[in-house]
Amino acid sequence: MMKLSHFHLPLTLYLAAALVFILKTANAQTTASKTASDLTRIIISAPIPNPKLERDICHAGEQGIICDPHNILVDTANIKADEIDSFESILYGALSDVELKSCESGENPVNVEVGIALVRRMDMTRYLRDPKYEDEDEESIKDIAARQFAIETHDSWGIGHAECHTGIMLFISVDDRAIYISTGAGLKKVLTHSRLGKVMEGMKRYLRQGNYAMAIRNGLVQMRTYIEEGEPTATEKVTVFLEEYGLLLIIVLGFGSFYLVGLRQERRQREEYAMVRSHLTQIERDRAAALQGEYQCSSCAICLEDFTQQNEDGMWTLGSDGLPLKLLQCGHVFDETCWQNWARSGQGDPTKCPICRADVGGIAATAEAGTADLRHRNAPGDLHVPHRRFDENMYRREMGFRLLRLSQRYPRYVRPNMVQRWSQESYNGSLVQDRTFQNGDPSRVKTSNSRSGNGHSFGRSASSGPSFGGGRSSGGRGGRW
């Protein structure tokens, strides 16, 4: 007998261990199945069940305006299950008595309808798989999903008047921290994009605290206030515009001002370049006339402005300042005002001619006296020098002085090295065709820059028919907290 007992004892232990293993395996499978079932209940697809038709699933009260399939209000707001009905009545009363008179469906005003959907988490499978959203990050997809959930649920429930579309759908996804307020077309003018943004800002304080009941109530009260106020006033619109686009406006104005300043500067540079080109062209003409012994001074060499009046003999008598010309003993002529300023400014020796450095002496004349021949004298007997050589040399000094004045007034386009090269007796080329001068053309510089800059630039189906008023969504506004 003893031997038989010893034989059966290990067998009993083996049977007990096997039974424990089977029980643990069954328990694990049950736990896994329960976890999967819980996860399925937590994640919900759009559209959300209609609380008027599926009160038990939505945990809705008598009014049937809230669908809270995950019982979030009971879990977070200290609202007992039997108190949902009274809480829902409070929310229903926040907007149910508000009447809109803008609807053209009939003489009688219509009321605002509201629906509220509160879920734990959205099912975003279809958005994650949709190639259209493959470039979106997870947060952006949550915003897209919240909008779609709210609008689809709004339309599925049929919230609002069927013709006037005076419905509001307030959607909240707790774990996704997403909110969206969908409104019908009849409320667009009073519940504007900016006003909905302010409503959500007021709700976020309670949403962050997990007080979803207070967040919902606060949002509905704020929307009622806006509806009763009517359309935004001009002052409110301006304020909203500045709040939303003020910084952008400042940036745009800054860039616009910079652009206008650039255009203005470019235009001024073009005008200056054209002016310099005109002066250089005139200098070339005068040089050609001097070679022919026909040169007659027609502008002031100091200010480079043209004289304004000639006498019967074709001699210039009045300068650009409207005063009689200042004729020096050497034969060079200036505006009276320019000569006086030159003499007083200390730029040169007032006793010498600015051009040829000849002694001014006490014998200076004006064209008004009628005795001065403003043509540079070219008769061989006057100065006892060959006719052509005298005129050419005399004008070359005047040309050098005029080029120097151009360089002083427009240093951007006429540089000292250019003046030095052009003033040499051996230089016979065109001034305006000089490559250095042409490279300073603003239009050419801009074209070159633009060319060099070219390159490569970097669910579930809806319930059987609507049970609200039959309204539809026309969009809204969403956000995160």
Short mmCIF file of C-alpha atoms in Angstrom, two decimals, residues 7 40 59 64 93 112 141 199 204 228 253 264 290-291 294 300 326 344 382 387 418 480:
data_model
loop_
_atom_site.label_atom_id
_atom_site.label_comp_id
_atom_site.label_asym_id
_atom_site.label_seq_id
_atom_site.Cartn_x
_atom_site.Cartn_y
_atom_site.Cartn_z
CA PHE A 7 3.37 6.30 -6.89
CA THR A 40 -13.73 49.41 -29.30
CA HIS A 59 -27.01 58.41 -21.91
CA GLY A 64 -32.41 64.26 -26.12
CA GLY A 93 -33.01 76.24 -22.00
CA VAL A 112 -32.28 77.82 -32.41
CA ILE A 141 -5.46 65.10 -38.83
CA VAL A 199 -16.51 81.14 -27.46
CA LYS A 204 -10.76 76.09 -22.88
CA GLU A 228 -29.10 88.28 -29.06
CA LEU A 253 2.60 97.68 -44.75
CA ARG A 264 10.82 105.57 -55.69
CA ALA A 290 34.03 123.35 -81.01
CA LEU A 291 35.97 121.29 -83.53
CA GLU A 294 30.90 126.92 -84.00
CA CYS A 300 25.94 127.43 -66.95
CA LYS A 326 27.92 136.83 -65.79
CA ARG A 344 31.31 133.14 -51.57
CA ASP A 382 42.11 138.05 -81.60
CA HIS A 387 41.60 129.09 -85.30
CA MET A 418 35.98 108.34 -65.68
CA ARG A 480 -7.53 72.45 -29.45
#
